mmCIF file with all atom_site columns, C-alpha atoms in Angstrom:
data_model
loop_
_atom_site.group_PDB
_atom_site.id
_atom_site.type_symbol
_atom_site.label_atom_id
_atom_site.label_alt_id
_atom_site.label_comp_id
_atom_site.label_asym_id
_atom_site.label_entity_id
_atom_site.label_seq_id
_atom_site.pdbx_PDB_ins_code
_atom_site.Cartn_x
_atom_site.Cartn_y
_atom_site.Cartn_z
_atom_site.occupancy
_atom_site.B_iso_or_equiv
_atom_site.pdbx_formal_charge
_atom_site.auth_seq_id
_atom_site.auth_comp_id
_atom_site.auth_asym_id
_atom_site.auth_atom_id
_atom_site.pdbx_PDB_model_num
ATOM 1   C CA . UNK A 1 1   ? 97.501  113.073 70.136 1.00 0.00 ? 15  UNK A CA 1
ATOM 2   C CA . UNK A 1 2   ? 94.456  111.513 68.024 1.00 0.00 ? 16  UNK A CA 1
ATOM 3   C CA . UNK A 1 3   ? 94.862  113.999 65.306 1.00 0.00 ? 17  UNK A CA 1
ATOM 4   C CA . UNK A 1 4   ? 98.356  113.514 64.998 1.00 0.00 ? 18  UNK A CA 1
ATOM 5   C CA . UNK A 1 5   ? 97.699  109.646 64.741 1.00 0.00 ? 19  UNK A CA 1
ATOM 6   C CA . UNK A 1 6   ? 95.088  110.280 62.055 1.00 0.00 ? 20  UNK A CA 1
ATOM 7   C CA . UNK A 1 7   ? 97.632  112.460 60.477 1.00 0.00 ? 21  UNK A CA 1
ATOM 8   C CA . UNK A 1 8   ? 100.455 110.337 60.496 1.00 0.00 ? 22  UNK A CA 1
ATOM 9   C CA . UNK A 1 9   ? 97.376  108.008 58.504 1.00 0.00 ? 23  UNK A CA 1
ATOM 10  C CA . UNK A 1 10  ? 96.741  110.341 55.734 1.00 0.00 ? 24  UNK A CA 1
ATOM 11  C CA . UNK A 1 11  ? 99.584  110.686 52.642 1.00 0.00 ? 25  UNK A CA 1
ATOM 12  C CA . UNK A 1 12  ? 97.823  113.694 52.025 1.00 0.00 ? 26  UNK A CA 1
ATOM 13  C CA . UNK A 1 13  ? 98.669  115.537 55.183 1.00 0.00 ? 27  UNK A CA 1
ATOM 14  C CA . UNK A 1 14  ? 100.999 118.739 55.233 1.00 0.00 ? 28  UNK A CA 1
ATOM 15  C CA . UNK A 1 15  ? 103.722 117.283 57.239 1.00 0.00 ? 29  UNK A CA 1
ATOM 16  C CA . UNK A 1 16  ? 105.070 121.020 58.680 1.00 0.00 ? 30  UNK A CA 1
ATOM 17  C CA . UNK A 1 17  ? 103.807 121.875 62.231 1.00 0.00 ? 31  UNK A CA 1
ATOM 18  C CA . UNK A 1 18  ? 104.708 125.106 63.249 1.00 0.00 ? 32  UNK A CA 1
ATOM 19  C CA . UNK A 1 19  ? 104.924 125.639 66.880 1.00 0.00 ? 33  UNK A CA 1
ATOM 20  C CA . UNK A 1 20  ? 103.897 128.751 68.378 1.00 0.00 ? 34  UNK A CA 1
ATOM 21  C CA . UNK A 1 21  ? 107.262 129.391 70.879 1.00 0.00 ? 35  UNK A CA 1
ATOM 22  C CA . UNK A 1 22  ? 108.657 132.406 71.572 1.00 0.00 ? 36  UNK A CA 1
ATOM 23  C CA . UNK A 1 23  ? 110.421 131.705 74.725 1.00 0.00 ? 37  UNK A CA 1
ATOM 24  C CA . UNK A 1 24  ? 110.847 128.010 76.812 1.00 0.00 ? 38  UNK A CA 1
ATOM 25  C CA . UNK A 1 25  ? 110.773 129.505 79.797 1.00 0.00 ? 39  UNK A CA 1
ATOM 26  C CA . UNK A 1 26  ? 107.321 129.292 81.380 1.00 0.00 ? 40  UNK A CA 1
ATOM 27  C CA . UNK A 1 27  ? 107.161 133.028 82.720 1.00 0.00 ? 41  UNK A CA 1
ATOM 28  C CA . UNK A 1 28  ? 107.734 134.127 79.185 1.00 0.00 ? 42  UNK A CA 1
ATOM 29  C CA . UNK A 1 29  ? 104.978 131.773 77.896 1.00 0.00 ? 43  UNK A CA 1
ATOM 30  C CA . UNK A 1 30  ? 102.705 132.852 80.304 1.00 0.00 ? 44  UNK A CA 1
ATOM 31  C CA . UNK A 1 31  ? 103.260 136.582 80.219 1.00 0.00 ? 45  UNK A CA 1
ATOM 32  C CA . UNK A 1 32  ? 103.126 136.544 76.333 1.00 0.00 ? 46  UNK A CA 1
ATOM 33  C CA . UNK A 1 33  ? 100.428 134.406 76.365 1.00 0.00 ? 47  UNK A CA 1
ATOM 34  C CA . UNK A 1 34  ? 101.616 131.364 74.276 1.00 0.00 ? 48  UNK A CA 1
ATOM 35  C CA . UNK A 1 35  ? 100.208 128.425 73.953 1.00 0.00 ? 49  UNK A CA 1
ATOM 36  C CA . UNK A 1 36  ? 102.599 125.642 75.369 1.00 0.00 ? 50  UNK A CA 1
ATOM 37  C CA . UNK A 1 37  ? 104.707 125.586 78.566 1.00 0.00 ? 51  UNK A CA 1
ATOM 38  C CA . UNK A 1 38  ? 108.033 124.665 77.741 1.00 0.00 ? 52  UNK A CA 1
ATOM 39  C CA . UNK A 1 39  ? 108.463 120.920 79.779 1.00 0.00 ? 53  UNK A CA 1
ATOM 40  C CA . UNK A 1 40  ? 104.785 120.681 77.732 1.00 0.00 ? 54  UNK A CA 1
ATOM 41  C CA . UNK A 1 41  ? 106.374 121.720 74.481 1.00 0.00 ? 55  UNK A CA 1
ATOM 42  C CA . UNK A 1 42  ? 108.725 119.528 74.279 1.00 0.00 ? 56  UNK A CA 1
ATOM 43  C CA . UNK A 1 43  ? 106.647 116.575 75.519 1.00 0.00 ? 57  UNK A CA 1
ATOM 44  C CA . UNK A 1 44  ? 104.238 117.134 72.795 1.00 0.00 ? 58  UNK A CA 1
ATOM 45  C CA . UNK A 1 45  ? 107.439 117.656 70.161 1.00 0.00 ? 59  UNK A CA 1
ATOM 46  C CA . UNK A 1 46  ? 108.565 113.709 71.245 1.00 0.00 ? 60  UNK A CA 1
ATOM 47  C CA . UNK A 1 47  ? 105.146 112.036 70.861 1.00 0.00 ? 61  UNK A CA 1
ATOM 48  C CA . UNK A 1 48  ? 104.548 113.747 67.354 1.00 0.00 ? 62  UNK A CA 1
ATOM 49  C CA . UNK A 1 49  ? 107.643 112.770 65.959 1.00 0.00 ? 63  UNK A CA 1
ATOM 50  C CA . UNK A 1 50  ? 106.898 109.330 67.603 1.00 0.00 ? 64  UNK A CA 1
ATOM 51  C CA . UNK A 1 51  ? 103.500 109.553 65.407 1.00 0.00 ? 65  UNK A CA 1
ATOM 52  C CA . UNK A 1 52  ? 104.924 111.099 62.077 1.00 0.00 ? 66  UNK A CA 1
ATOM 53  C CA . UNK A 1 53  ? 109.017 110.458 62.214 1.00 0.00 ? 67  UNK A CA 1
ATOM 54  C CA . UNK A 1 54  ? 109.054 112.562 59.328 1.00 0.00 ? 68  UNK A CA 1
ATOM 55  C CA . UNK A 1 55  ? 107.435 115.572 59.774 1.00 0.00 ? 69  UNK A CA 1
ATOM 56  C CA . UNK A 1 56  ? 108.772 118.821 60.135 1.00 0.00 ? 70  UNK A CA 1
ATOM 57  C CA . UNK A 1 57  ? 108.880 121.318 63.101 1.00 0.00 ? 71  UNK A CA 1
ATOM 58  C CA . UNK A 1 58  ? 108.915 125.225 62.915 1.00 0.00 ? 72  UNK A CA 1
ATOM 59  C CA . UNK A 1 59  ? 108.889 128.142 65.446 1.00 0.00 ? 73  UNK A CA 1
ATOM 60  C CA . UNK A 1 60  ? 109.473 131.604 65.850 1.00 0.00 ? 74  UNK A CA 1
ATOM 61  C CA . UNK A 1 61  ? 111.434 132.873 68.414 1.00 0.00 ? 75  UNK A CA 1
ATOM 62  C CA . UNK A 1 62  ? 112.173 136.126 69.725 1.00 0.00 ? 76  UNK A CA 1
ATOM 63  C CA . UNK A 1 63  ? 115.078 137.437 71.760 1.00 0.00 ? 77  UNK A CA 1
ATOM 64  C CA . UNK A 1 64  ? 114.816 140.283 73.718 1.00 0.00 ? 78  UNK A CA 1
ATOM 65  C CA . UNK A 1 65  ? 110.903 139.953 74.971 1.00 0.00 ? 79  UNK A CA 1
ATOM 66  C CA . UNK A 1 66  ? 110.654 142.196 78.103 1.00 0.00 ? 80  UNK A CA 1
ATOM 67  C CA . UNK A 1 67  ? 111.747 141.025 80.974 1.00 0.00 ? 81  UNK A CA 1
ATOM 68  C CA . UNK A 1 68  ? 113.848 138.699 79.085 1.00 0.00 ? 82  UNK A CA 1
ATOM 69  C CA . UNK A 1 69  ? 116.254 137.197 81.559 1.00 0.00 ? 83  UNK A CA 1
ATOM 70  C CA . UNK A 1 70  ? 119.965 135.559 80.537 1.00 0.00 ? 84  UNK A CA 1
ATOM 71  C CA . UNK A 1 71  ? 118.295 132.036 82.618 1.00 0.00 ? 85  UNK A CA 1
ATOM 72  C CA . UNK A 1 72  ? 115.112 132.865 79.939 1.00 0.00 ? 86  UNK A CA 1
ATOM 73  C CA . UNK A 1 73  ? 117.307 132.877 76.893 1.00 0.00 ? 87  UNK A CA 1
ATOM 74  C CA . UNK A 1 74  ? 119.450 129.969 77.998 1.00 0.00 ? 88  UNK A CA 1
ATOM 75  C CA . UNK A 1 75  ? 115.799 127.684 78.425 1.00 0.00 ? 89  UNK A CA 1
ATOM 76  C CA . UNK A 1 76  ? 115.508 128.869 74.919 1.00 0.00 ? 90  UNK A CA 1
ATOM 77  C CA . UNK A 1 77  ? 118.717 127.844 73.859 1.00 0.00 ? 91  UNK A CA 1
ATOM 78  C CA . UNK A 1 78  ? 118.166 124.875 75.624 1.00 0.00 ? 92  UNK A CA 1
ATOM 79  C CA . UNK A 1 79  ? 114.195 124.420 74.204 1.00 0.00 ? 93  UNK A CA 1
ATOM 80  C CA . UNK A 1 80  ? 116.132 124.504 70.521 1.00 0.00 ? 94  UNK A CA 1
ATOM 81  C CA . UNK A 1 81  ? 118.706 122.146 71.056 1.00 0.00 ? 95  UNK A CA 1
ATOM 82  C CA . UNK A 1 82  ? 115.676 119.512 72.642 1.00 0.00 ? 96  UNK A CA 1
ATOM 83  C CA . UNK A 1 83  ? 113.439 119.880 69.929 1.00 0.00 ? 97  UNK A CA 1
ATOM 84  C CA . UNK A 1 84  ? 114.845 119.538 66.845 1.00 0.00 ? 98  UNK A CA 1
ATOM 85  C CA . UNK A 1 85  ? 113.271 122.329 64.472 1.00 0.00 ? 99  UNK A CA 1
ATOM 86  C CA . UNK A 1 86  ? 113.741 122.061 60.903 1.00 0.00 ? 100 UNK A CA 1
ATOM 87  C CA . UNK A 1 87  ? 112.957 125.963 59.777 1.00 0.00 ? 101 UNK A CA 1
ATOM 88  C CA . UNK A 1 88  ? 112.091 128.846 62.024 1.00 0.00 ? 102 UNK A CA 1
ATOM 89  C CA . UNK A 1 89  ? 112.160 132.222 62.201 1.00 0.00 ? 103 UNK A CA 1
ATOM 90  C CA . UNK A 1 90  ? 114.705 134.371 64.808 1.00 0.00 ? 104 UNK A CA 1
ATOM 91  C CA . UNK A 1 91  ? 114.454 137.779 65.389 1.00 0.00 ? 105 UNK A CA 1
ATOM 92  C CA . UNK A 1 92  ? 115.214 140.453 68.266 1.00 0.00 ? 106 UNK A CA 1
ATOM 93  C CA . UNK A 1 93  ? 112.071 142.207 70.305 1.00 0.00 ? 107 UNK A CA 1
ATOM 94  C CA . UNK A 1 94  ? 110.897 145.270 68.758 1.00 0.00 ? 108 UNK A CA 1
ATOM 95  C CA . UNK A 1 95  ? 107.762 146.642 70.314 1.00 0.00 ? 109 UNK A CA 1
ATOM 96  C CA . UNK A 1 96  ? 104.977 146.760 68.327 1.00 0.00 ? 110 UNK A CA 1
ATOM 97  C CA . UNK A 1 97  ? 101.404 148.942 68.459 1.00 0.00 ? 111 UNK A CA 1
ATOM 98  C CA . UNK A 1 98  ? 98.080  146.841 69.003 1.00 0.00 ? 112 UNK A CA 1
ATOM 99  C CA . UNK A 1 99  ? 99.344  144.610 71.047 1.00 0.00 ? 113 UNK A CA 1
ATOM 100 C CA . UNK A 1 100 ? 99.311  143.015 74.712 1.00 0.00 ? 114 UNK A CA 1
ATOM 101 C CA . UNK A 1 101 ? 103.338 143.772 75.539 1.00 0.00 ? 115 UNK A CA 1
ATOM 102 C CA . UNK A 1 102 ? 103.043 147.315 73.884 1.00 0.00 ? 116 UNK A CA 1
ATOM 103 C CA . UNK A 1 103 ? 99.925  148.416 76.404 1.00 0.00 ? 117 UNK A CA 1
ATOM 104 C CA . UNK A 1 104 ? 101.437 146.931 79.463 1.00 0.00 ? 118 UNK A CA 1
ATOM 105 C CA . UNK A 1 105 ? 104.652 145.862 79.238 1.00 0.00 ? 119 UNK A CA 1
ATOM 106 C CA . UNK A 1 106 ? 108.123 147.534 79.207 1.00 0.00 ? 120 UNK A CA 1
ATOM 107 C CA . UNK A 1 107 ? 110.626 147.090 76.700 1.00 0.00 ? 121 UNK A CA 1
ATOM 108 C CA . UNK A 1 108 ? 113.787 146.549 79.340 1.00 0.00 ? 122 UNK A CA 1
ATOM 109 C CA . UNK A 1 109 ? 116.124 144.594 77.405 1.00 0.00 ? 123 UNK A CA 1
ATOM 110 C CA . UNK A 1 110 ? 119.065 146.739 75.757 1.00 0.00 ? 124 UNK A CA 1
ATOM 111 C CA . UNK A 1 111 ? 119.463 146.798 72.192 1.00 0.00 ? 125 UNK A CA 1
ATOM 112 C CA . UNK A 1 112 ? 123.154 145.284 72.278 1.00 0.00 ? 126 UNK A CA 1
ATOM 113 C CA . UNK A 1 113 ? 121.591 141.971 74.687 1.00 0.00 ? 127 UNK A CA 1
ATOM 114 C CA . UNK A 1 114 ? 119.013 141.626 72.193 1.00 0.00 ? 128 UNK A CA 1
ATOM 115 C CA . UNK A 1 115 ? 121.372 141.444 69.286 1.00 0.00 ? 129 UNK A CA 1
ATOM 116 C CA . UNK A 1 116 ? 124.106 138.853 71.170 1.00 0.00 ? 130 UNK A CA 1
ATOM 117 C CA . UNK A 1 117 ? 121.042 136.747 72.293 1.00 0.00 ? 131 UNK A CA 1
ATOM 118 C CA . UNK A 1 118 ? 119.478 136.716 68.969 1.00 0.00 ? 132 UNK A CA 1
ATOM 119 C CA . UNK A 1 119 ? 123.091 135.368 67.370 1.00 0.00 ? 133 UNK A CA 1
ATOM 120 C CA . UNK A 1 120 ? 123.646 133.343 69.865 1.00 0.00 ? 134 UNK A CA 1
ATOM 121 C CA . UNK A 1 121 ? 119.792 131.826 69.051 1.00 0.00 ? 135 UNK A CA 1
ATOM 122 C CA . UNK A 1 122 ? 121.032 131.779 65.141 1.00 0.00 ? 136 UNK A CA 1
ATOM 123 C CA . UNK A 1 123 ? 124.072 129.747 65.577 1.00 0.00 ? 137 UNK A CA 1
ATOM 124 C CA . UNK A 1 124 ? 122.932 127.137 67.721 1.00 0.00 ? 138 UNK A CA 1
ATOM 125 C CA . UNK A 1 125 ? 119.094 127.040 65.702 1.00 0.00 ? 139 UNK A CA 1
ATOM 126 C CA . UNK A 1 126 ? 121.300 126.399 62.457 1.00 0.00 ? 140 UNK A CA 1
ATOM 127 C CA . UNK A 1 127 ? 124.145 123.932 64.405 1.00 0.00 ? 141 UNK A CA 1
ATOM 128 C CA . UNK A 1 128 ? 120.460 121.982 65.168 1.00 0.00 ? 142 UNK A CA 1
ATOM 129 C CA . UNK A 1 129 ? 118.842 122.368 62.267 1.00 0.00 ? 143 UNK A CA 1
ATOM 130 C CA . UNK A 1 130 ? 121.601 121.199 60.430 1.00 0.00 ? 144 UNK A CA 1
ATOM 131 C CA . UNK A 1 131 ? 121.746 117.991 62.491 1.00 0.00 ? 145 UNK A CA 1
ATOM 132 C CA . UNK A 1 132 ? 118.194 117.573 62.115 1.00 0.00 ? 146 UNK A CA 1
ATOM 133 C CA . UNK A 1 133 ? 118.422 117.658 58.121 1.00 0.00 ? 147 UNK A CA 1
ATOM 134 C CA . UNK A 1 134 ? 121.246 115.615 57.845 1.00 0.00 ? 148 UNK A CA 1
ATOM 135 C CA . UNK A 1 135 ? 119.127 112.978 58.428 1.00 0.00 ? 149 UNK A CA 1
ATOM 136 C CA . UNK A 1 136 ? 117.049 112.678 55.586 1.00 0.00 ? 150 UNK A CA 1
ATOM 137 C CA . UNK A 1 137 ? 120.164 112.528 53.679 1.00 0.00 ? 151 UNK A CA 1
ATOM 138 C CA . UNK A 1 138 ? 120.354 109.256 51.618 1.00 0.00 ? 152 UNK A CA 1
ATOM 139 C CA . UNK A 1 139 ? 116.428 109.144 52.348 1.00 0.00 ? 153 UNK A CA 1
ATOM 140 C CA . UNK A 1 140 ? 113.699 108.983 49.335 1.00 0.00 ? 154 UNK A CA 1
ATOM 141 C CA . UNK A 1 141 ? 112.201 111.795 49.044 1.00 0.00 ? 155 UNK A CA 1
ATOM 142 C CA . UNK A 1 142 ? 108.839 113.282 47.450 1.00 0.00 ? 156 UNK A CA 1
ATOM 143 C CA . UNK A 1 143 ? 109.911 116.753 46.297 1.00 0.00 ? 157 UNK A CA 1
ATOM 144 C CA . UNK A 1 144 ? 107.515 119.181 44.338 1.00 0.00 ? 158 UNK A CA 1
ATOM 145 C CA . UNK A 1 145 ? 110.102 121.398 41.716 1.00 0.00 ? 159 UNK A CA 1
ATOM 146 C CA . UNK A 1 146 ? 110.324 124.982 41.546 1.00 0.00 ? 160 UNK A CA 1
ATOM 147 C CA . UNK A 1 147 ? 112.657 125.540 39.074 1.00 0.00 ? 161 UNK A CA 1
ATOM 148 C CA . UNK A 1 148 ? 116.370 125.448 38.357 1.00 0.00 ? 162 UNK A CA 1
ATOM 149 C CA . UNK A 1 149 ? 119.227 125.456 40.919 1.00 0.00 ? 163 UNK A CA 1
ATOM 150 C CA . UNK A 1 150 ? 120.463 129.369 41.680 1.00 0.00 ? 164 UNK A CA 1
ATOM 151 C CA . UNK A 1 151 ? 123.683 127.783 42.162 1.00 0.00 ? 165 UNK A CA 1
ATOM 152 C CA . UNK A 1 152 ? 123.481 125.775 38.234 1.00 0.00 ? 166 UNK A CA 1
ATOM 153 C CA . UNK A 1 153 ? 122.242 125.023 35.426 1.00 0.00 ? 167 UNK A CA 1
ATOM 154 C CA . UNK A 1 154 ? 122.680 121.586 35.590 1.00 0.00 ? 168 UNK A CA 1
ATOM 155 C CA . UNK A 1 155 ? 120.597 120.962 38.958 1.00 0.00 ? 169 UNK A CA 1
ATOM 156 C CA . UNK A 1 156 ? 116.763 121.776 40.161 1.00 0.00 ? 170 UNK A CA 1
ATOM 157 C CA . UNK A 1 157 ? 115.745 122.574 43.324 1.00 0.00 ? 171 UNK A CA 1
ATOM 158 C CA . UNK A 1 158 ? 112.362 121.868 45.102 1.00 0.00 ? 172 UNK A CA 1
ATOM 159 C CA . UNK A 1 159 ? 110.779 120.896 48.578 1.00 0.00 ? 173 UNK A CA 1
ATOM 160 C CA . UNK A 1 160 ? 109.847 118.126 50.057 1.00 0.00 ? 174 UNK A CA 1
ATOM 161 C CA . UNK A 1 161 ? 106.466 118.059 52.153 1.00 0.00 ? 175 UNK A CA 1
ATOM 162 C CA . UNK A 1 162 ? 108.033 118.834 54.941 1.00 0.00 ? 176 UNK A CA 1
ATOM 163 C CA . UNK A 1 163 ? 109.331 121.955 53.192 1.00 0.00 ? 177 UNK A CA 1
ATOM 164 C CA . UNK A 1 164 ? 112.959 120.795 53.196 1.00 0.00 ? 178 UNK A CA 1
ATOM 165 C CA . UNK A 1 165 ? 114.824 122.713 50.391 1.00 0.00 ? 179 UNK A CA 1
ATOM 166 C CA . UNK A 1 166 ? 116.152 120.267 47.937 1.00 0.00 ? 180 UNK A CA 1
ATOM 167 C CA . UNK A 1 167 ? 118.640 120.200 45.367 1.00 0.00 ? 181 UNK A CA 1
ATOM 168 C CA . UNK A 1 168 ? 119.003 117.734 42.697 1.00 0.00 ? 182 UNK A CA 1
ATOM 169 C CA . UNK A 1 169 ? 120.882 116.789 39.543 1.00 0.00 ? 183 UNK A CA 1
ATOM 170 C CA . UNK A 1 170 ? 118.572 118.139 36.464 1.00 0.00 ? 184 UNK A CA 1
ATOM 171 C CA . UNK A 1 171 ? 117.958 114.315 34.786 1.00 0.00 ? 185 UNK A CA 1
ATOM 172 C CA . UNK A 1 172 ? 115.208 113.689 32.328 1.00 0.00 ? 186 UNK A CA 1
ATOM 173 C CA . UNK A 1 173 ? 112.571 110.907 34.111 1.00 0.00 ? 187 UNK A CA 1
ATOM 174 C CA . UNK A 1 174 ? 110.923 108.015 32.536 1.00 0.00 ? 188 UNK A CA 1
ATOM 175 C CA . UNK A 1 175 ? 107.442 108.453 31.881 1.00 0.00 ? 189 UNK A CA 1
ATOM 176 C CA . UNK A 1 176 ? 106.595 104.608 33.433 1.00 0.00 ? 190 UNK A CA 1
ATOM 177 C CA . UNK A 1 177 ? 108.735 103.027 35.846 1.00 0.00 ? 191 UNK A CA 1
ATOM 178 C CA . UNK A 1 178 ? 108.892 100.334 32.925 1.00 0.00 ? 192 UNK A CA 1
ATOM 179 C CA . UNK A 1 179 ? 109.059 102.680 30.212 1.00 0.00 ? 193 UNK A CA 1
ATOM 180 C CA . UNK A 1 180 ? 112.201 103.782 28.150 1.00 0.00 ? 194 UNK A CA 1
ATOM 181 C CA . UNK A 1 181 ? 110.377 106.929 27.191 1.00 0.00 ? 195 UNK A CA 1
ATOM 182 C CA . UNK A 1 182 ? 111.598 109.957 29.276 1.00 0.00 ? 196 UNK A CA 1
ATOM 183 C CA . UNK A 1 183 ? 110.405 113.620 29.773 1.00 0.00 ? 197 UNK A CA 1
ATOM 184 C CA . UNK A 1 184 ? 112.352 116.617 31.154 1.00 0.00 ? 198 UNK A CA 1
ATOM 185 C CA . UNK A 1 185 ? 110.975 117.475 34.472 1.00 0.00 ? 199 UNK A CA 1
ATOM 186 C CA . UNK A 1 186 ? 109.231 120.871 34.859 1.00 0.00 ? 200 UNK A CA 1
ATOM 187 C CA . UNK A 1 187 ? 108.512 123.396 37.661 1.00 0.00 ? 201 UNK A CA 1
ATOM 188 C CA . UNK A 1 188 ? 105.372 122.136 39.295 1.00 0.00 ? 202 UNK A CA 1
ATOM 189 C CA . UNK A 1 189 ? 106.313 118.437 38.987 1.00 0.00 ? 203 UNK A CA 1
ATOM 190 C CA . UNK A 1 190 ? 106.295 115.730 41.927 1.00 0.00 ? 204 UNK A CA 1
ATOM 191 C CA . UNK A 1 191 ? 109.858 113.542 41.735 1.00 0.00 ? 205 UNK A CA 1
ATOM 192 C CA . UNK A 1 192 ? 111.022 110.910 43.894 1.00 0.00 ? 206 UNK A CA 1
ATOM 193 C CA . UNK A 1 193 ? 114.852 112.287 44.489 1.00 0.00 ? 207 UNK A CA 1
ATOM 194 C CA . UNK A 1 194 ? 116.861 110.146 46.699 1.00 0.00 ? 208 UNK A CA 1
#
């Protein structure tokens, strides 16, 4: 944990960790070779937010690895509701060429598991991730601007550092916080958006 101390130390630090996951149950982990056991995973997940309370987590997970089991998928279930992941990525098992599960392992799971376990992982990731986001609401924020709002003209959108999507009313800024001069604010520009 001495690098995520140092981290937490440094403004300049991404504040995104993406967590290499794919399924909480240790047989998974260890048959797809990942890199944390699950009870380890989330272990890890507590003392880095206890570090940095504000950065993000992020994780792929898959649904449908061979040999999936229904107890496998509900550790995952249960992994996502522990953690607290801000983004990830969900997607069923599909075998692909070149690598360690297409040479020696056996794609078992049926198509139709696959898809309920991968909806089942989508609805209670966004029920989380939702709960998770919530909190920064109210928060100040430090949000780099990509452009105008898809859903109007009169807002911007942006992310924060820890790649939150934000949305915010399109106001001109002041160029000093003392200053009664104001600019428009641009794609590319850091705000402070509350």
């Amino acid at each position: 944990m001495r690098w995520a101390r140092g981290w937490s130390e440094s403004p300049k630090a991404a504040l995104v960790t993406a967590l290499v996951t794919l399924k909480y149950s240790s047989q998974k982990l260890m048959q797809h070779q990942a890199v944390f056991e699950g009870s380890n995973l989330i272990c890890y997940c507590v003392k880095n937010h206890a570090c940095v309370s504000d950065v993000s987590l992020s994780s792929d997970f898959i649904s449908g690895f061979c040999g999936e089991t229904e107890d496998d998928h509900q550790q995952t279930l249960s992994l996502i509701r522990e953690v607290g992941y801000n983004a990830g990525f969900l997607f069923a098992y599909s075998m692909r060429k070149k690598t360690h599960a297409f040479h020696r392992l056996q794609d078992d799971v049926a198509p139709q598991v696959k898809q309920r376990r991968l909806e089942e992982c989508i609805s209670v990731f966004r029920a989380e991730a939702e709960r998770v986001n919530a909190a920064a609401i109210g928060s100040m924020q430090l949000v780099l601007v990509e452009g105008e709002s898809k859903r109007s003209a009169d807002d911007l959108c942006g992310r924060t550092d820890g790649n939150m999507k934000v949305i915010f009313p399109k106001e001109d800024v002041a160029v000093q916080a003392s200053a009664s001069n104001t600019v428009p604010v641009c794609a590319g520009d850091y705000v402070l958006v509350k």
